[in-house]
Amino acid sequence: MRSAVRYVLAPALAIVLAIGGLAGALAQTDPLPSWNDGAPKRAITDFVARVTKQGGPDFVPAAERIATFDNDGTLWTERPFYFQLAFAIDRVRAMAPEHPDWQTRQPFKALLEKDTKALAATGEKGLLQIMAATHAGMTTDAFASSVRDWLASARHPRFNRHYDSLVYQPMLELLAYLRANGFKTFVVSGGGVEFMRPWMERVYGIPPEQVVGSSGVVKFDVRADGKPELIKEAGVEFIDDGPGKPVGINRFIGRRPIFAFGNSDGDLQMLQWTVAGSGARFAGIVHHTDAVREYAYDRDSKIGRLDKALDAASAGDWTVVDMKQDWNEVFPPLVAAGEVKR
């Protein structure tokens, strides 16, 4: 009798185990596991399926699968202020002993005394002075080294994590997913290109030549020993923000993207430029709605304001990602040593 029962149940059990194994395999192959099932995730995967289907009406050749991403607030956190500014502030404090005049000269005096009100009063002029003092007068190689050193030691005031660990896990997955489907991914950011290039390949898998950003004046020089070098100067050459983003894309990439992601009004023109092309197009916005796991802000924010672009997203049927609702993870997990597990 027991043999007969086993004979009858064995095939059924095998089917159950097979289904379970298949379900597990499907779960493991989800390219976007940190994205909750919902409209944004479906919009992304549906778009990728359409443009990569050979012979389909929306098929796009691999060479034309260009995807552009803003950085601050789109790929990593931008609060309580842009991380490049945090870098510059730390550089001022480190360089202060070599500049005793900073103790009495604004905006450096306010910064060193942590007088936020006085620092704010110096406005954009003060910010430019800080950036010039900390970014200029050194070789591009020395500057890149200072950026890498800062990222290895500095920590975010709220999360107590290295700044380059405060990248968004769902967006890391999205970058990898796009590349696995023949896309070339670019960062197009208002941040300084010399600040971004030293670490983006390690963190995002995006090589330096695919990073477009604001740039300062750089001068070629030859040292006394005959070795050539590039020296960063104080002047601004190009601002890659707002209407500058489509200009930067045209100048440095040479193809209109078919896929673009931003998070603020500074990305509006890049998104408009993307969807204005012919054929299948995707425009996405990260909406910061999670004050517990990250930050919540939009229309009234002085950093990463999302106002006009949010209206444009609604009118144009763009994909708006609600961070609180659409992401089950925000940041990558940390391993025991405190480094990001990638």
mmCIF file of N, CA, C and O in Angstrom, residues 194-237:
data_model
loop_
_atom_site.group_PDB
_atom_site.id
_atom_site.type_symbol
_atom_site.label_atom_id
_atom_site.label_comp_id
_atom_site.label_asym_id
_atom_site.label_seq_id
_atom_site.Cartn_x
_atom_site.Cartn_y
_atom_site.Cartn_z
ATOM 1 N N GLU A 194 35.778 66.883 -13.152
ATOM 2 C CA GLU A 194 37.018 66.401 -12.524
ATOM 3 C C GLU A 194 36.747 65.795 -11.153
ATOM 4 O O GLU A 194 37.509 64.942 -10.691
ATOM 5 N N PHE A 195 35.666 66.206 -10.509
ATOM 6 C CA PHE A 195 35.285 65.629 -9.218
ATOM 7 C C PHE A 195 34.655 64.258 -9.407
ATOM 8 O O PHE A 195 34.832 63.358 -8.574
ATOM 9 N N MET A 196 33.917 64.051 -10.497
ATOM 10 C CA MET A 196 33.168 62.811 -10.695
ATOM 11 C C MET A 196 33.984 61.681 -11.318
ATOM 12 O O MET A 196 33.817 60.507 -10.973
ATOM 13 N N ARG A 197 34.852 62.008 -12.228
ATOM 14 C CA ARG A 197 35.534 60.966 -12.993
ATOM 15 C C ARG A 197 36.427 60.030 -12.161
ATOM 16 O O ARG A 197 36.550 58.850 -12.514
ATOM 17 N N PRO A 198 37.050 60.475 -11.075
ATOM 18 C CA PRO A 198 37.944 59.569 -10.352
ATOM 19 C C PRO A 198 37.280 58.353 -9.715
ATOM 20 O O PRO A 198 37.964 57.382 -9.388
ATOM 21 N N TRP A 199 35.960 58.371 -9.523
ATOM 22 C CA TRP A 199 35.319 57.277 -8.785
ATOM 23 C C TRP A 199 34.129 56.634 -9.478
ATOM 24 O O TRP A 199 33.651 55.578 -9.068
ATOM 25 N N MET A 200 33.636 57.219 -10.541
ATOM 26 C CA MET A 200 32.383 56.727 -11.118
ATOM 27 C C MET A 200 32.492 55.348 -11.767
ATOM 28 O O MET A 200 31.539 54.579 -11.740
ATOM 29 N N GLU A 201 33.636 55.017 -12.324
ATOM 30 C CA GLU A 201 33.762 53.685 -12.909
ATOM 31 C C GLU A 201 33.710 52.614 -11.831
ATOM 32 O O GLU A 201 33.067 51.573 -11.994
ATOM 33 N N ARG A 202 34.358 52.872 -10.707
ATOM 34 C CA ARG A 202 34.344 51.920 -9.588
ATOM 35 C C ARG A 202 32.953 51.774 -8.988
ATOM 36 O O ARG A 202 32.524 50.667 -8.649
ATOM 37 N N VAL A 203 32.227 52.867 -8.869
ATOM 38 C CA VAL A 203 30.939 52.850 -8.170
ATOM 39 C C VAL A 203 29.776 52.527 -9.107
ATOM 40 O O VAL A 203 28.911 51.712 -8.777
ATOM 41 N N TYR A 204 29.738 53.149 -10.281
ATOM 42 C CA TYR A 204 28.617 52.993 -11.201
ATOM 43 C C TYR A 204 28.917 52.100 -12.402
ATOM 44 O O TYR A 204 28.001 51.732 -13.132
ATOM 45 N N GLY A 205 30.190 51.795 -12.630
ATOM 46 C CA GLY A 205 30.544 51.086 -13.848
ATOM 47 C C GLY A 205 30.539 51.987 -15.066
ATOM 48 O O GLY A 205 30.470 51.504 -16.199
ATOM 49 N N ILE A 206 30.611 53.285 -14.854
ATOM 50 C CA ILE A 206 30.615 54.256 -15.948
ATOM 51 C C ILE A 206 32.026 54.825 -16.089
ATOM 52 O O ILE A 206 32.518 55.497 -15.171
ATOM 53 N N PRO A 207 32.709 54.574 -17.204
ATOM 54 C CA PRO A 207 34.093 55.023 -17.364
ATOM 55 C C PRO A 207 34.187 56.542 -17.512
ATOM 56 O O PRO A 207 33.194 57.206 -17.846
ATOM 57 N N PRO A 208 35.364 57.108 -17.286
ATOM 58 C CA PRO A 208 35.523 58.565 -17.323
ATOM 59 C C PRO A 208 35.058 59.220 -18.609
ATOM 60 O O PRO A 208 34.509 60.325 -18.585
ATOM 61 N N GLU A 209 35.264 58.534 -19.738
ATOM 62 C CA GLU A 209 34.887 59.146 -21.019
ATOM 63 C C GLU A 209 33.384 59.215 -21.214
ATOM 64 O O GLU A 209 32.907 59.845 -22.169
ATOM 65 N N GLN A 210 32.612 58.571 -20.318
ATOM 66 C CA GLN A 210 31.160 58.634 -20.395
ATOM 67 C C GLN A 210 30.566 59.483 -19.262
ATOM 68 O O GLN A 210 29.405 59.333 -18.898
ATOM 69 N N VAL A 211 31.388 60.380 -18.723
ATOM 70 C CA VAL A 211 30.953 61.309 -17.686
ATOM 71 C C VAL A 211 31.014 62.725 -18.254
ATOM 72 O O VAL A 211 32.077 63.205 -18.645
ATOM 73 N N VAL A 212 29.853 63.380 -18.312
ATOM 74 C CA VAL A 212 29.748 64.751 -18.801
ATOM 75 C C VAL A 212 29.360 65.621 -17.612
ATOM 76 O O VAL A 212 28.395 65.335 -16.908
ATOM 77 N N GLY A 213 30.128 66.682 -17.383
ATOM 78 C CA GLY A 213 29.837 67.545 -16.241
ATOM 79 C C GLY A 213 30.320 68.954 -16.472
ATOM 80 O O GLY A 213 30.894 69.277 -17.522
ATOM 81 N N SER A 214 30.084 69.794 -15.471
ATOM 82 C CA SER A 214 30.604 71.160 -15.540
ATOM 83 C C SER A 214 32.125 71.107 -15.482
ATOM 84 O O SER A 214 32.703 70.240 -14.827
ATOM 85 N N SER A 215 32.760 72.046 -16.150
ATOM 86 C CA SER A 215 34.222 71.994 -16.206
ATOM 87 C C SER A 215 34.822 73.373 -15.997
ATOM 88 O O SER A 215 34.275 74.384 -16.427
ATOM 89 N N GLY A 216 35.959 73.384 -15.311
ATOM 90 C CA GLY A 216 36.733 74.600 -15.133
ATOM 91 C C GLY A 216 37.819 74.677 -16.182
ATOM 92 O O GLY A 216 38.048 73.745 -16.960
ATOM 93 N N VAL A 217 38.481 75.793 -16.207
ATOM 94 C CA VAL A 217 39.571 75.993 -17.163
ATOM 95 C C VAL A 217 40.759 75.129 -16.752
ATOM 96 O O VAL A 217 41.143 75.088 -15.578
ATOM 97 N N VAL A 218 41.325 74.420 -17.705
ATOM 98 C CA VAL A 218 42.512 73.594 -17.484
ATOM 99 C C VAL A 218 43.589 74.026 -18.469
ATOM 100 O O VAL A 218 43.317 74.214 -19.660
ATOM 101 N N LYS A 219 44.807 74.186 -17.966
ATOM 102 C CA LYS A 219 45.917 74.680 -18.795
ATOM 103 C C LYS A 219 47.001 73.610 -18.932
ATOM 104 O O LYS A 219 47.371 72.964 -17.949
ATOM 105 N N PHE A 220 47.486 73.442 -20.144
ATOM 106 C CA PHE A 220 48.614 72.550 -20.387
ATOM 107 C C PHE A 220 49.902 73.278 -20.061
ATOM 108 O O PHE A 220 50.095 74.433 -20.443
ATOM 109 N N ASP A 221 50.801 72.596 -19.350
ATOM 110 C CA ASP A 221 52.076 73.211 -18.985
ATOM 111 C C ASP A 221 53.155 72.132 -19.010
ATOM 112 O O ASP A 221 52.866 70.930 -18.953
ATOM 113 N N VAL A 222 54.395 72.575 -19.085
ATOM 114 C CA VAL A 222 55.536 71.665 -19.052
ATOM 115 C C VAL A 222 56.429 72.066 -17.892
ATOM 116 O O VAL A 222 56.856 73.222 -17.796
ATOM 117 N N ARG A 223 56.664 71.114 -17.000
ATOM 118 C CA ARG A 223 57.489 71.393 -15.818
ATOM 119 C C ARG A 223 58.946 71.605 -16.211
ATOM 120 O O ARG A 223 59.350 71.337 -17.342
ATOM 121 N N ALA A 224 59.736 72.059 -15.235
ATOM 122 C CA ALA A 224 61.156 72.309 -15.485
ATOM 123 C C ALA A 224 61.896 71.048 -15.898
ATOM 124 O O ALA A 224 62.894 71.115 -16.631
ATOM 125 N N ASP A 225 61.403 69.877 -15.420
ATOM 126 C CA ASP A 225 62.072 68.626 -15.777
ATOM 127 C C ASP A 225 61.591 68.069 -17.105
ATOM 128 O O ASP A 225 61.957 66.960 -17.500
ATOM 129 N N GLY A 226 60.733 68.831 -17.806
ATOM 130 C CA GLY A 226 60.268 68.415 -19.121
ATOM 131 C C GLY A 226 59.004 67.589 -19.128
ATOM 132 O O GLY A 226 58.517 67.209 -20.202
ATOM 133 N N LYS A 227 58.461 67.313 -17.964
ATOM 134 C CA LYS A 227 57.250 66.487 -17.904
ATOM 135 C C LYS A 227 56.013 67.363 -18.104
ATOM 136 O O LYS A 227 55.818 68.346 -17.397
ATOM 137 N N PRO A 228 55.130 66.999 -19.053
ATOM 138 C CA PRO A 228 53.912 67.788 -19.262
ATOM 139 C C PRO A 228 52.871 67.482 -18.196
ATOM 140 O O PRO A 228 52.822 66.373 -17.649
ATOM 141 N N GLU A 229 52.023 68.475 -17.927
ATOM 142 C CA GLU A 229 50.953 68.292 -16.949
ATOM 143 C C GLU A 229 49.809 69.238 -17.264
ATOM 144 O O GLU A 229 49.957 70.205 -18.012
ATOM 145 N N LEU A 230 48.656 68.925 -16.700
ATOM 146 C CA LEU A 230 47.475 69.772 -16.830
ATOM 147 C C LEU A 230 47.205 70.431 -15.491
ATOM 148 O O LEU A 230 47.106 69.752 -14.464
ATOM 149 N N ILE A 231 47.031 71.755 -15.497
ATOM 150 C CA ILE A 231 46.831 72.523 -14.274
ATOM 151 C C ILE A 231 45.407 73.074 -14.252
ATOM 152 O O ILE A 231 44.941 73.690 -15.217
ATOM 153 N N LYS A 232 44.715 72.850 -13.138
ATOM 154 C CA LYS A 232 43.375 73.405 -12.983
ATOM 155 C C LYS A 232 43.482 74.875 -12.603
ATOM 156 O O LYS A 232 44.218 75.236 -11.692
ATOM 157 N N GLU A 233 42.704 75.712 -13.301
ATOM 158 C CA GLU A 233 42.677 77.137 -13.006
ATOM 159 C C GLU A 233 41.310 77.515 -12.433
ATOM 160 O O GLU A 233 40.383 76.702 -12.368
ATOM 161 N N ALA A 234 41.182 78.781 -12.016
ATOM 162 C CA ALA A 234 39.976 79.198 -11.296
ATOM 163 C C ALA A 234 38.780 79.464 -12.207
ATOM 164 O O ALA A 234 37.644 79.470 -11.751
ATOM 165 N N GLY A 235 38.972 79.682 -13.477
ATOM 166 C CA GLY A 235 37.878 80.043 -14.366
ATOM 167 C C GLY A 235 36.919 78.900 -14.653
ATOM 168 O O GLY A 235 37.277 77.718 -14.581
ATOM 169 N N VAL A 236 35.679 79.253 -14.982
ATOM 170 C CA VAL A 236 34.652 78.274 -15.349
ATOM 171 C C VAL A 236 34.570 78.210 -16.868
ATOM 172 O O VAL A 236 34.458 79.234 -17.546
ATOM 173 N N GLU A 237 34.612 77.002 -17.417
ATOM 174 C CA GLU A 237 34.567 76.818 -18.863
ATOM 175 C C GLU A 237 33.171 76.461 -19.355
ATOM 176 O O GLU A 237 32.712 76.973 -20.379
#
